[in-house]
Amino acid sequence: MRLWLGLALCAGPLAAQSARARLEGRVPGAAVPVVDSLVQRASGEGLPTEPLIQKALEGGAKQITAPRIVAAVEVSLGQLRDARDLLVHAGDEPPVTPGEVTTVAWALRRGLPDPVVERVLAALPRPPRASAMHAVADLAAHHFDPDSAADLIIAAIGQGLVRERLLDVSAAAAHELQRGHTHAEALALVRQELPNVPTSPKPTRSAVAKARRPAAPPPP
Amino acid sequence: MNAIDPRVHQALDGELSPEALSPELRRVVEWVVTTAAVLAAPLPLASLEPRVMALIRRPVPSRARRLLRWLATPRSITFRVRPVWSLALAAVVALLTLFPIGREGPDIGEHEGIAQFVGRFPEAQSVHVVGSFNDWRPGSIALEDVDQDGVWRATVVLPAGAYEYMFVVDGERWVPDHLAERLVADEFGRENSIVIVRPARR
C-alpha cells in the first residue's frame, strides 16, 4: 500500500521532469523554460500535465511564436484549474483524478456551460464521465440546447445505458436531425427509444486489416 | 416326370369317350381340362395398368426429403489412403491452424480502437495527420490516395480516448478535418478537429 502511495506521489513530478526533454527541440527555445515551469506548477497543484505539454508541442509543430505558445499553455492551465474547481464544487472529493479534470476541461472547451457540466457530474457521481461529457458536447455541437442535451443523456444514464453507449445516444439524435426532424422531435424520438438506441458500427474486418500503428517517435 | 396314360391323351383328343375310362383316369382328364382352362384364361392386364399409373402419379418427394433419405440410407465408403498422404494432410491442417492465411493488420488490444481519417485534397502531393495521439509530430502518419481520386485515407490503431488533430497538406498547410463533426478552438487562432476512439472490442 505504502509502495503504491509512494509511486502515485512520484508519478506527477516524474512526468513533469520528463516534460522538458519532450519539449527540447520541438518548441522554440525561449518557450521551453516557461512552459516547463507551468508544467511544474500544474504538477504541484495535482493537475494533469499532459494537456499542457500537448499544447506546447502543438504550438511548436504549427510554428507558433514562443510568446503565443506560452499564452496558450497558460490558458490551458487556467482551464484545468476551472475544471478541478467545478469537479470539487459538484461533489468530487479532492484530490480529483487528473483524468476527470481533463474530461471536464474538454467539456468546457467544447462550449458546455458550467451548470450543465455540473448536472452531468451529479448524475454520474463516479468516474469515468468522458463519454457522457462528449455525448452532451456532441449534441450541443449539433445546436441542441445544452440543458435539453444534458436531460437526454441523464435520462439515458437513468435507464441503465452503459457509459460507452452514451455516444450512441448523441449519434442517434444527430441522425434524426439528418432525417429531417426538428431538434425537439429528434430529442423526443431518441428518448422514446431509450435504452435501445442503435449501436454504432464496429470497425469492419477490412478496416482492421488496413489499420497500422503510428510510427514510434524518435528518442529525444 | 410321370408319363401320362395314353388313354388320357386319347380322351383329351376326343378319340375316346371319358365314360370309357376308369374313374381314376377320368379324374385325371378332368384335372387336365380344368388346368388348361385356367392357363388359357387371359392375364389380368387391366389390373396391372392402374397400379403402374398410380406409381407414376404419386407425388415426387421434395428435394429436402430425398436428400434426407439419401443421407439416412446406409452406404459403405472405402478410402484408400497412403499413410504418407495422411501425415501430410495433418501437417497442412496444423500449419493452417497455427498460421492462418489472410489474417493481416495489427492485433488490437482491449483498450484500443480504430481511427479512420479521410480528407479530400485533389491537388495534394502528400497528406499527414498530426495530433495529440502522435505528440503533434508531423510526418508520422501519412494518408494515402491509392486510386488517385484525390481522397486521402489512413486507418490507425490508437488507444481509446479523445484526441485533437489536423491534416498537414504538402508538409506546410495545416487544415482541419472538414468531415469531423467535433471542432475545438486551438488557442492559436484556428480550430482543431476532435476524434473519439472507442474500444474496438465492445
Short mmCIF file of C-alpha atoms in Angstrom, two decimals, chain A:
data_model
loop_
_atom_site.label_atom_id
_atom_site.label_comp_id
_atom_site.label_asym_id
_atom_site.label_seq_id
_atom_site.Cartn_x
_atom_site.Cartn_y
_atom_site.Cartn_z
CA MET A 1 0.00 0.00 0.00
CA ARG A 2 2.83 2.36 1.00
CA LEU A 3 4.65 1.46 -2.19
CA TRP A 4 1.62 2.30 -4.32
CA LEU A 5 1.11 5.59 -2.48
CA GLY A 6 4.78 6.46 -2.99
CA LEU A 7 4.58 5.62 -6.68
CA ALA A 8 1.41 7.68 -7.06
CA LEU A 9 3.00 10.68 -5.38
CA CYS A 10 6.13 10.36 -7.53
CA ALA A 11 4.24 9.96 -10.80
CA GLY A 12 3.34 13.65 -11.15
CA PRO A 13 6.81 15.07 -10.50
CA LEU A 14 8.41 12.39 -12.71
CA ALA A 15 6.06 13.29 -15.55
CA ALA A 16 6.89 16.94 -15.03
CA GLN A 17 10.62 16.16 -15.09
CA SER A 18 10.31 14.45 -18.45
CA ALA A 19 8.37 17.42 -19.90
CA ARG A 20 11.48 19.46 -20.63
CA ALA A 21 13.04 16.55 -22.50
CA ARG A 22 9.91 16.25 -24.65
CA LEU A 23 9.82 19.99 -25.36
CA GLU A 24 13.50 20.48 -26.24
CA GLY A 25 13.92 20.84 -29.99
CA ARG A 26 10.17 20.77 -30.60
CA VAL A 27 9.21 24.12 -29.08
CA PRO A 28 11.03 27.49 -29.55
CA GLY A 29 13.87 27.63 -27.04
CA ALA A 30 12.53 30.74 -25.33
CA ALA A 31 9.25 28.98 -24.53
CA VAL A 32 10.74 25.80 -23.05
CA PRO A 33 11.67 27.09 -19.54
CA VAL A 34 8.41 29.00 -19.14
CA VAL A 35 6.27 26.09 -20.27
CA ASP A 36 8.33 23.80 -18.08
CA SER A 37 7.65 25.97 -15.06
CA LEU A 38 3.93 25.98 -15.85
CA VAL A 39 4.03 22.18 -16.08
CA GLN A 40 5.83 22.01 -12.72
CA ARG A 41 3.22 24.29 -11.20
CA ALA A 42 0.36 22.17 -12.55
CA SER A 43 2.03 19.06 -11.20
CA GLY A 44 2.38 20.71 -7.80
CA GLU A 45 -1.34 21.50 -7.80
CA GLY A 46 -2.25 17.91 -8.64
CA LEU A 47 -3.44 18.85 -12.10
CA PRO A 48 -2.77 16.79 -15.23
CA THR A 49 0.34 17.96 -17.07
CA GLU A 50 -0.12 16.15 -20.37
CA PRO A 51 -2.61 18.69 -21.83
CA LEU A 52 -0.08 21.48 -21.21
CA ILE A 53 2.75 19.56 -22.86
CA GLN A 54 0.50 18.69 -25.78
CA LYS A 55 -0.50 22.34 -26.21
CA ALA A 56 3.15 23.40 -26.30
CA LEU A 57 4.06 20.62 -28.76
CA GLU A 58 1.09 21.60 -30.93
CA GLY A 59 2.28 25.22 -30.96
CA GLY A 60 5.80 24.13 -31.87
CA ALA A 61 4.54 21.91 -34.70
CA LYS A 62 2.39 24.75 -36.04
CA GLN A 63 5.44 27.05 -35.88
CA ILE A 64 3.78 29.44 -33.46
CA THR A 65 5.98 32.03 -31.75
CA ALA A 66 7.19 31.43 -28.20
CA PRO A 67 5.05 34.14 -26.52
CA ARG A 68 1.87 32.79 -28.14
CA ILE A 69 2.75 29.23 -27.12
CA VAL A 70 3.28 30.33 -23.53
CA ALA A 71 -0.01 32.22 -23.60
CA ALA A 72 -1.87 29.20 -24.92
CA VAL A 73 -0.34 26.95 -22.24
CA GLU A 74 -1.35 29.49 -19.58
CA VAL A 75 -4.91 29.44 -20.93
CA SER A 76 -4.87 25.63 -20.80
CA LEU A 77 -3.64 25.71 -17.20
CA GLY A 78 -6.49 28.08 -16.31
CA GLN A 79 -8.99 25.70 -17.95
CA LEU A 80 -7.63 22.79 -15.92
CA ARG A 81 -7.96 24.78 -12.71
CA ASP A 82 -11.53 25.73 -13.60
CA ALA A 83 -12.29 22.09 -14.35
CA ARG A 84 -10.87 20.97 -11.00
CA ASP A 85 -12.87 23.63 -9.13
CA LEU A 86 -16.02 22.54 -10.94
CA LEU A 87 -15.43 18.92 -10.01
CA VAL A 88 -14.93 19.81 -6.37
CA HIS A 89 -18.00 22.03 -6.45
CA ALA A 90 -20.01 19.15 -7.95
CA GLY A 91 -19.04 16.93 -5.04
CA ASP A 92 -15.83 15.10 -6.05
CA GLU A 93 -13.52 14.67 -3.12
CA PRO A 94 -10.15 16.40 -3.60
CA PRO A 95 -7.64 15.46 -4.86
CA VAL A 96 -9.65 14.92 -8.02
CA THR A 97 -8.42 12.45 -10.63
CA PRO A 98 -6.34 14.01 -13.42
CA GLY A 99 -8.39 12.08 -16.00
CA GLU A 100 -11.60 13.67 -14.77
CA VAL A 101 -10.03 17.14 -14.77
CA THR A 102 -9.03 16.61 -18.40
CA THR A 103 -12.56 15.41 -19.24
CA VAL A 104 -14.23 18.44 -17.68
CA ALA A 105 -11.68 20.77 -19.28
CA TRP A 106 -12.59 19.26 -22.67
CA ALA A 107 -16.28 19.80 -21.98
CA LEU A 108 -15.71 23.46 -21.06
CA ARG A 109 -13.51 23.99 -24.13
CA ARG A 110 -16.24 22.49 -26.27
CA GLY A 111 -18.57 25.19 -25.01
CA LEU A 112 -20.69 23.47 -22.37
CA PRO A 113 -21.88 25.91 -19.68
CA ASP A 114 -20.70 25.23 -16.11
CA PRO A 115 -24.21 24.38 -14.75
CA VAL A 116 -24.72 21.77 -17.49
CA VAL A 117 -21.36 20.16 -16.70
CA GLU A 118 -22.25 20.12 -13.01
CA ARG A 119 -25.59 18.43 -13.73
CA VAL A 120 -23.89 15.68 -15.70
CA LEU A 121 -21.30 15.25 -12.94
CA ALA A 122 -24.07 14.96 -10.37
CA ALA A 123 -25.85 12.33 -12.48
CA LEU A 124 -22.64 10.30 -12.68
CA PRO A 125 -21.08 10.53 -9.25
CA ARG A 126 -18.30 8.11 -10.17
CA PRO A 127 -15.75 8.44 -12.96
CA PRO A 128 -15.22 7.95 -15.83
CA ARG A 129 -17.53 10.58 -17.23
CA ALA A 130 -15.76 11.23 -20.53
CA SER A 131 -18.42 9.52 -22.69
CA ALA A 132 -21.26 11.42 -21.01
CA MET A 133 -19.48 14.77 -21.38
CA HIS A 134 -18.63 14.15 -25.02
CA ALA A 135 -22.17 12.99 -25.72
CA VAL A 136 -23.63 16.23 -24.31
CA ALA A 137 -20.99 18.31 -26.09
CA ASP A 138 -21.71 16.46 -29.36
CA LEU A 139 -25.39 17.33 -29.02
CA ALA A 140 -24.55 20.95 -28.26
CA ALA A 141 -22.32 20.99 -31.36
CA HIS A 142 -25.39 19.97 -33.36
CA HIS A 143 -27.17 23.04 -31.95
CA PHE A 144 -29.27 21.18 -29.41
CA ASP A 145 -29.99 23.25 -26.33
CA PRO A 146 -27.27 22.18 -23.83
CA ASP A 147 -29.79 21.77 -21.00
CA SER A 148 -32.04 19.55 -23.12
CA ALA A 149 -28.98 17.64 -24.30
CA ALA A 150 -27.94 17.04 -20.71
CA ASP A 151 -31.53 15.94 -19.88
CA LEU A 152 -31.39 13.32 -22.62
CA ILE A 153 -28.02 11.94 -21.55
CA ILE A 154 -29.04 11.92 -17.89
CA ALA A 155 -32.24 10.06 -18.89
CA ALA A 156 -30.10 7.51 -20.74
CA ILE A 157 -27.92 7.06 -17.65
CA GLY A 158 -31.08 6.63 -15.59
CA GLN A 159 -32.25 3.91 -17.98
CA GLY A 160 -29.06 1.98 -17.28
CA LEU A 161 -27.28 2.55 -20.58
CA VAL A 162 -23.59 1.73 -20.18
CA ARG A 163 -21.34 4.75 -20.36
CA GLU A 164 -19.66 3.95 -23.65
CA ARG A 165 -23.09 3.69 -25.29
CA LEU A 166 -23.92 7.31 -24.36
CA LEU A 167 -22.13 8.41 -27.53
CA ASP A 168 -24.66 6.29 -29.44
CA VAL A 169 -27.44 8.43 -27.92
CA SER A 170 -25.98 11.66 -29.27
CA ALA A 171 -25.32 9.95 -32.62
CA ALA A 172 -28.95 8.78 -32.76
CA ALA A 173 -30.21 12.33 -32.12
CA ALA A 174 -27.93 13.71 -34.83
CA HIS A 175 -29.23 11.01 -37.15
CA GLU A 176 -32.82 12.08 -36.51
CA LEU A 177 -31.85 15.65 -37.46
CA GLN A 178 -30.41 14.37 -40.73
CA ARG A 179 -33.72 12.62 -41.38
CA GLY A 180 -35.46 15.99 -41.30
CA HIS A 181 -36.80 16.15 -37.75
CA THR A 182 -36.60 19.29 -35.67
CA HIS A 183 -34.31 19.37 -32.63
CA ALA A 184 -37.26 18.90 -30.26
CA GLU A 185 -38.62 15.98 -32.30
CA ALA A 186 -35.21 14.36 -32.50
CA LEU A 187 -34.78 14.53 -28.72
CA ALA A 188 -38.28 13.15 -28.15
CA LEU A 189 -37.78 10.30 -30.61
CA VAL A 190 -34.47 9.23 -29.09
CA ARG A 191 -35.89 9.50 -25.58
CA GLN A 192 -38.70 7.13 -26.62
CA GLU A 193 -36.14 4.66 -27.96
CA LEU A 194 -34.09 4.60 -24.76
CA PRO A 195 -32.31 2.46 -23.80
CA ASN A 196 -32.46 0.72 -27.20
CA VAL A 197 -30.63 3.24 -29.35
CA PRO A 198 -28.78 1.79 -32.34
CA THR A 199 -25.22 0.75 -31.66
CA SER A 200 -22.54 2.50 -33.67
CA PRO A 201 -20.95 0.13 -36.18
CA LYS A 202 -17.78 -1.64 -35.14
CA PRO A 203 -14.75 -1.36 -37.39
CA THR A 204 -15.08 -3.72 -40.32
CA ARG A 205 -12.65 -6.58 -40.82
CA SER A 206 -11.15 -4.86 -43.86
CA ALA A 207 -10.65 -1.66 -41.86
CA VAL A 208 -8.86 -3.62 -39.15
CA ALA A 209 -6.74 -5.34 -41.78
CA LYS A 210 -5.70 -1.96 -43.21
CA ALA A 211 -5.02 -0.39 -39.81
CA ARG A 212 -1.49 0.38 -38.75
CA ARG A 213 0.09 1.78 -35.68
CA PRO A 214 1.67 5.23 -35.81
CA ALA A 215 5.43 5.09 -36.08
CA ALA A 216 7.10 5.34 -32.69
CA PRO A 217 8.53 8.81 -32.05
CA PRO A 218 12.31 9.03 -32.30
CA PRO A 219 14.13 9.15 -28.96
CA PRO A 220 14.59 12.71 -27.65
#
